[in-house]
mmCIF file of C-alpha atoms in Angstrom:
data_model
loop_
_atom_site.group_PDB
_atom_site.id
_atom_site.type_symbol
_atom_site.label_atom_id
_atom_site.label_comp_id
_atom_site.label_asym_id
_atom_site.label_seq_id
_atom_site.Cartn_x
_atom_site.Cartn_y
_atom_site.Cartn_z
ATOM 1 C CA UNK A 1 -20.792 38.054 -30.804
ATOM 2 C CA UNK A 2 -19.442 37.538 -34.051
ATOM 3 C CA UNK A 3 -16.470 35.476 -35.046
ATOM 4 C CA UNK A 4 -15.228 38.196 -37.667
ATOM 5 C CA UNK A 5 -15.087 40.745 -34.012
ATOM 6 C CA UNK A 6 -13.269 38.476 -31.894
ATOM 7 C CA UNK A 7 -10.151 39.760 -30.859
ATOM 8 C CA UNK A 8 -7.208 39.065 -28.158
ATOM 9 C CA UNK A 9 -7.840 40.357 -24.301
ATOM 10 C CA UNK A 10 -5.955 43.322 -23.731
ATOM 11 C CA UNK A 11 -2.792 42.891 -22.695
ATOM 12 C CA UNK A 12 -2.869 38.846 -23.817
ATOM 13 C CA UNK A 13 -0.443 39.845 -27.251
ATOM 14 C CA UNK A 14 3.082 41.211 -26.489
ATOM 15 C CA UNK A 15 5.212 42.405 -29.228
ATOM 16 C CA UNK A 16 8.627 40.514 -29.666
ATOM 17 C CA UNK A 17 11.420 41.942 -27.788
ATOM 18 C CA UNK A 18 14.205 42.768 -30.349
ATOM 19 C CA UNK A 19 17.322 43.568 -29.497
ATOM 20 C CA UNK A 20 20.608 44.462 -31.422
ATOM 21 C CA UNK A 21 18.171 47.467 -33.574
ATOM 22 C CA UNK A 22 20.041 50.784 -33.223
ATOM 23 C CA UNK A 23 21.033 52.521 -29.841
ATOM 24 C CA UNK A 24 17.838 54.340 -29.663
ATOM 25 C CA UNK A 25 16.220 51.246 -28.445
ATOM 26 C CA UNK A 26 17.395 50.928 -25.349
ATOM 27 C CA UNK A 27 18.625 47.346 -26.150
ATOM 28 C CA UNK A 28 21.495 48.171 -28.915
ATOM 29 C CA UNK A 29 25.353 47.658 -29.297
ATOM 30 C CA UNK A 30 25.911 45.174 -26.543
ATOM 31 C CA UNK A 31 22.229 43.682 -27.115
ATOM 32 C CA UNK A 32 21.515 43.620 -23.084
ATOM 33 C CA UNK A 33 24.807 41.358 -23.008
ATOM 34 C CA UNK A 34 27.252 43.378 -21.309
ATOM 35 C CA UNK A 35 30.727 43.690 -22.459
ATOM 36 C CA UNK A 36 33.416 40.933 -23.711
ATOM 37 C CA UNK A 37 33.705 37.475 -21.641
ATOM 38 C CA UNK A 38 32.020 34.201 -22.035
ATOM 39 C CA UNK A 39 28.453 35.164 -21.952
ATOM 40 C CA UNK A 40 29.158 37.516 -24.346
ATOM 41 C CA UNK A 41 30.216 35.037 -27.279
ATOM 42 C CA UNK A 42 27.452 33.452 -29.377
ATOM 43 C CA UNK A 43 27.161 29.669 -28.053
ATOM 44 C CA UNK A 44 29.568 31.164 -24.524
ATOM 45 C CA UNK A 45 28.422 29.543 -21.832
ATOM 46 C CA UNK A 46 28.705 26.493 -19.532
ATOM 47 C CA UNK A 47 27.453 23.101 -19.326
ATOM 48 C CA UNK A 48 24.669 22.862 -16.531
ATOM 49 C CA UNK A 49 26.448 21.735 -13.072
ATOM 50 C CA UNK A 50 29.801 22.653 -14.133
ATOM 51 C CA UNK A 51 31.638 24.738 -12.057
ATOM 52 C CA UNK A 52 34.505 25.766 -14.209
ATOM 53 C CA UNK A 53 36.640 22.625 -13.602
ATOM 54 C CA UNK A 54 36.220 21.960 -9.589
ATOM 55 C CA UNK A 55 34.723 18.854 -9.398
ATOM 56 C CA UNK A 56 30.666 19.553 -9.403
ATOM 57 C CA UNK A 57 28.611 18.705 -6.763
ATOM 58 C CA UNK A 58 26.810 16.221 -8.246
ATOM 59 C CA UNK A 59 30.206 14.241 -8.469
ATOM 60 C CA UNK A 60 31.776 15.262 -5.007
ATOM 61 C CA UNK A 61 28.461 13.305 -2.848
ATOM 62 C CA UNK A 62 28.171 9.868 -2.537
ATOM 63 C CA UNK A 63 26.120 7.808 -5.139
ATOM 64 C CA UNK A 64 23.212 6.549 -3.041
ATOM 65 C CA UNK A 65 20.769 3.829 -3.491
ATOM 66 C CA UNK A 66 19.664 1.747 -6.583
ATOM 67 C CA UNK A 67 16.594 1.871 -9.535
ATOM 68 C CA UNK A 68 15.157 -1.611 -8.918
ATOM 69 C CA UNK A 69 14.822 -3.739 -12.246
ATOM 70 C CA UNK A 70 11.451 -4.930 -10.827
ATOM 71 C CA UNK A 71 10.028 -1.857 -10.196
ATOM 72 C CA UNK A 72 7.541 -1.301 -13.141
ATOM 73 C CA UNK A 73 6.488 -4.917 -13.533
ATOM 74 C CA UNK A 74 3.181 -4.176 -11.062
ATOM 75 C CA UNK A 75 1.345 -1.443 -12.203
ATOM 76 C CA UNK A 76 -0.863 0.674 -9.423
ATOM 77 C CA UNK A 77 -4.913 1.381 -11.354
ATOM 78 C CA UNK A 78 -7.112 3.700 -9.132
ATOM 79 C CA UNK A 79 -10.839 2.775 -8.575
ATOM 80 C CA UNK A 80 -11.683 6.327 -10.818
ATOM 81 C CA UNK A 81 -9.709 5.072 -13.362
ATOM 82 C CA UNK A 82 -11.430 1.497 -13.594
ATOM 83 C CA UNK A 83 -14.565 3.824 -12.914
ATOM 84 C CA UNK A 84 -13.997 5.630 -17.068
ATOM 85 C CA UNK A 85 -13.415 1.780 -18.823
ATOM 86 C CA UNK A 86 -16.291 0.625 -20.670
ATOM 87 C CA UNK A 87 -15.644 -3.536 -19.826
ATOM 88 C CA UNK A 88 -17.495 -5.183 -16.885
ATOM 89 C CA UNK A 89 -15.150 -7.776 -16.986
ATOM 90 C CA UNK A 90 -11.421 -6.368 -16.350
ATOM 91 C CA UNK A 91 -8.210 -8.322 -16.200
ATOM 92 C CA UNK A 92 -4.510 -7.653 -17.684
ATOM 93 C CA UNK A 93 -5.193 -7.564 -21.129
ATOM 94 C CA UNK A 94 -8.296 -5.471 -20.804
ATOM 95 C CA UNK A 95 -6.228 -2.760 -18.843
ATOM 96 C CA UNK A 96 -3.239 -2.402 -21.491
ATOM 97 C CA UNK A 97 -5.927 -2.281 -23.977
ATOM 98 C CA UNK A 98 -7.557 0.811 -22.143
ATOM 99 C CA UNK A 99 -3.483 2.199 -21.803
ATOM 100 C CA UNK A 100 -3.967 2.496 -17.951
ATOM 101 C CA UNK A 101 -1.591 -0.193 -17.642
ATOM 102 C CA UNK A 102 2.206 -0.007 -19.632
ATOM 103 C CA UNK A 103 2.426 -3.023 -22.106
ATOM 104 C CA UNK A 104 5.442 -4.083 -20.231
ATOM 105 C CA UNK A 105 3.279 -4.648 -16.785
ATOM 106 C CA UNK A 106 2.975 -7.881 -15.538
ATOM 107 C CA UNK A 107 0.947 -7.530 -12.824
ATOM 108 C CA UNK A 108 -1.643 -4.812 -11.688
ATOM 109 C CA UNK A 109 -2.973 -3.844 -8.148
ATOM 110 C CA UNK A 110 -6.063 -1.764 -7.460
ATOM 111 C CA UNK A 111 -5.415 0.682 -4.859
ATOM 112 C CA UNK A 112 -8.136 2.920 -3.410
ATOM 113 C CA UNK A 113 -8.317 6.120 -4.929
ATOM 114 C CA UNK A 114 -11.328 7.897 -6.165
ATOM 115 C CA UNK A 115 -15.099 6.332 -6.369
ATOM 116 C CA UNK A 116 -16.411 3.621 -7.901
ATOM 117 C CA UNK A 117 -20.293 3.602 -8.809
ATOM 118 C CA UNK A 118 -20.851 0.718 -11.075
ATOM 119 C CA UNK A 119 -20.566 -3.255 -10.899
ATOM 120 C CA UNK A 120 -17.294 -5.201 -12.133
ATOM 121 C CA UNK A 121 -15.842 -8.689 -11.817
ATOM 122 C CA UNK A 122 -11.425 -8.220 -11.754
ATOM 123 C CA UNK A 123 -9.730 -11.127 -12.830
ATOM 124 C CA UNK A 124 -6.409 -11.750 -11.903
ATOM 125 C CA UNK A 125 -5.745 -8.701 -10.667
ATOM 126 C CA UNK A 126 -5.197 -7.461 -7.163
ATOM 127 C CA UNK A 127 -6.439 -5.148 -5.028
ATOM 128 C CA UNK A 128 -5.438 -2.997 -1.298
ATOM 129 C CA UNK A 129 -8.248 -3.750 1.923
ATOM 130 C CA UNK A 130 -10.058 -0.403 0.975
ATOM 131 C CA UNK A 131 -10.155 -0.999 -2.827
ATOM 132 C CA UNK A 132 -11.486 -5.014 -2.238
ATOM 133 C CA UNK A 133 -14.137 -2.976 -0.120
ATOM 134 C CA UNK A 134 -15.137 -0.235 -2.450
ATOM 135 C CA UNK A 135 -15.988 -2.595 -5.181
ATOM 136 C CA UNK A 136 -17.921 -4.820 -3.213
ATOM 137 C CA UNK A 137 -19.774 -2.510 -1.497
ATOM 138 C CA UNK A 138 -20.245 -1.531 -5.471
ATOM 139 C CA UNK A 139 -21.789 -4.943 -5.964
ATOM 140 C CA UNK A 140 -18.608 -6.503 -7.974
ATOM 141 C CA UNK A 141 -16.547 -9.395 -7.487
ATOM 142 C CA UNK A 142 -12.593 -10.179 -7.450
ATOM 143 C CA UNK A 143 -11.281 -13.463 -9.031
ATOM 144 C CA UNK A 144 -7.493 -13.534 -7.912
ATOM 145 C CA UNK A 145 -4.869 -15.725 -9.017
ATOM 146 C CA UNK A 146 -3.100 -17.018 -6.054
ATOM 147 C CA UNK A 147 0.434 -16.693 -5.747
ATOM 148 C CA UNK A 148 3.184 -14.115 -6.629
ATOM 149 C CA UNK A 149 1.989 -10.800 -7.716
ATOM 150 C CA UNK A 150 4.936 -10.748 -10.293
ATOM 151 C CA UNK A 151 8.435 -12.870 -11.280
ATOM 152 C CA UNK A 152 11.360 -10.636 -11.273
ATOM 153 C CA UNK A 153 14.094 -11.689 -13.592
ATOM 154 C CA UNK A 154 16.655 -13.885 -11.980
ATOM 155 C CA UNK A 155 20.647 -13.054 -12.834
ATOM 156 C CA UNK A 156 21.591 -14.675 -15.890
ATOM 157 C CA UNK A 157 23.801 -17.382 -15.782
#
């Protein structure tokens, strides 16, 4: 194999489809639009969800539950993912310096998902039953920081 007789799998390279290029085409005049109307007119057509001024679905149902404020403050890490880091010792900081954790994370949990081969010591984070288990059947340790696993913010007052 050389790289000057590479070329494209059959098939793999599909010429442009142009339309509007003479009525022997198969795709002239109209251009595969049909004739007059809305759709017809560059720019012609609606808004997704609107239903050509009855009021659309998505308004006619009842609004229904809430996005809680709190809910990205305690970030879920899987055992394969603390599995890839190159630090024995893993807390907050080390985890939003790896980007497995978002900066804005106050908190992170270990839950049990994938394998863990290799030693660690967590610090101040916290971990599920099955996750505390894998990593000390691992041979590593868990420091935790008693108390709250985050603060939500209060109302302002």
């Amino acid at each position: 194999m050389r790289l000057n007789t590479l070329k494209p799998a059959p098939g793999s390279k599909k010429d442009r489809h142009r339309v509007g290029r003479g009525v022997g085409s198969g795709w002239g005049k109209t251009a595969g639009r049909g004739h007059k109307g809305q759709k017809a007119r560059s720019g012609g057509y609606h808004k997704v969800g609107f239903e050509g001024g009855q009021m659309p679905l998505h308004r006619r149902l009842p609004k229904r539950g809430f996005v809680s404020p709190s809910r990205d403050l305690v970030a879920e890490v899987r055992l394969s993912e603390l599995e890839t880091m190159t630090a024995t010792e893993i807390d907050l900081a080390a985890l939003k310096a790896e980007g497995i954790v978002p900066r804005q994370a106050l908190a992170a949990k270990v839950i049990l998902s994938g394998k863990l081969a290799r030693k660690l010591t967590l610090k101040g984070v916290k971990a599920t039953k099955g996750a505390r288990a894998a990593i000390e059947a691992a041979g590593g340790t868990l420091e935790e920081i008693p108390g709250k696993v985050a603060q939500t913010p209060g109302p302002k007052a």
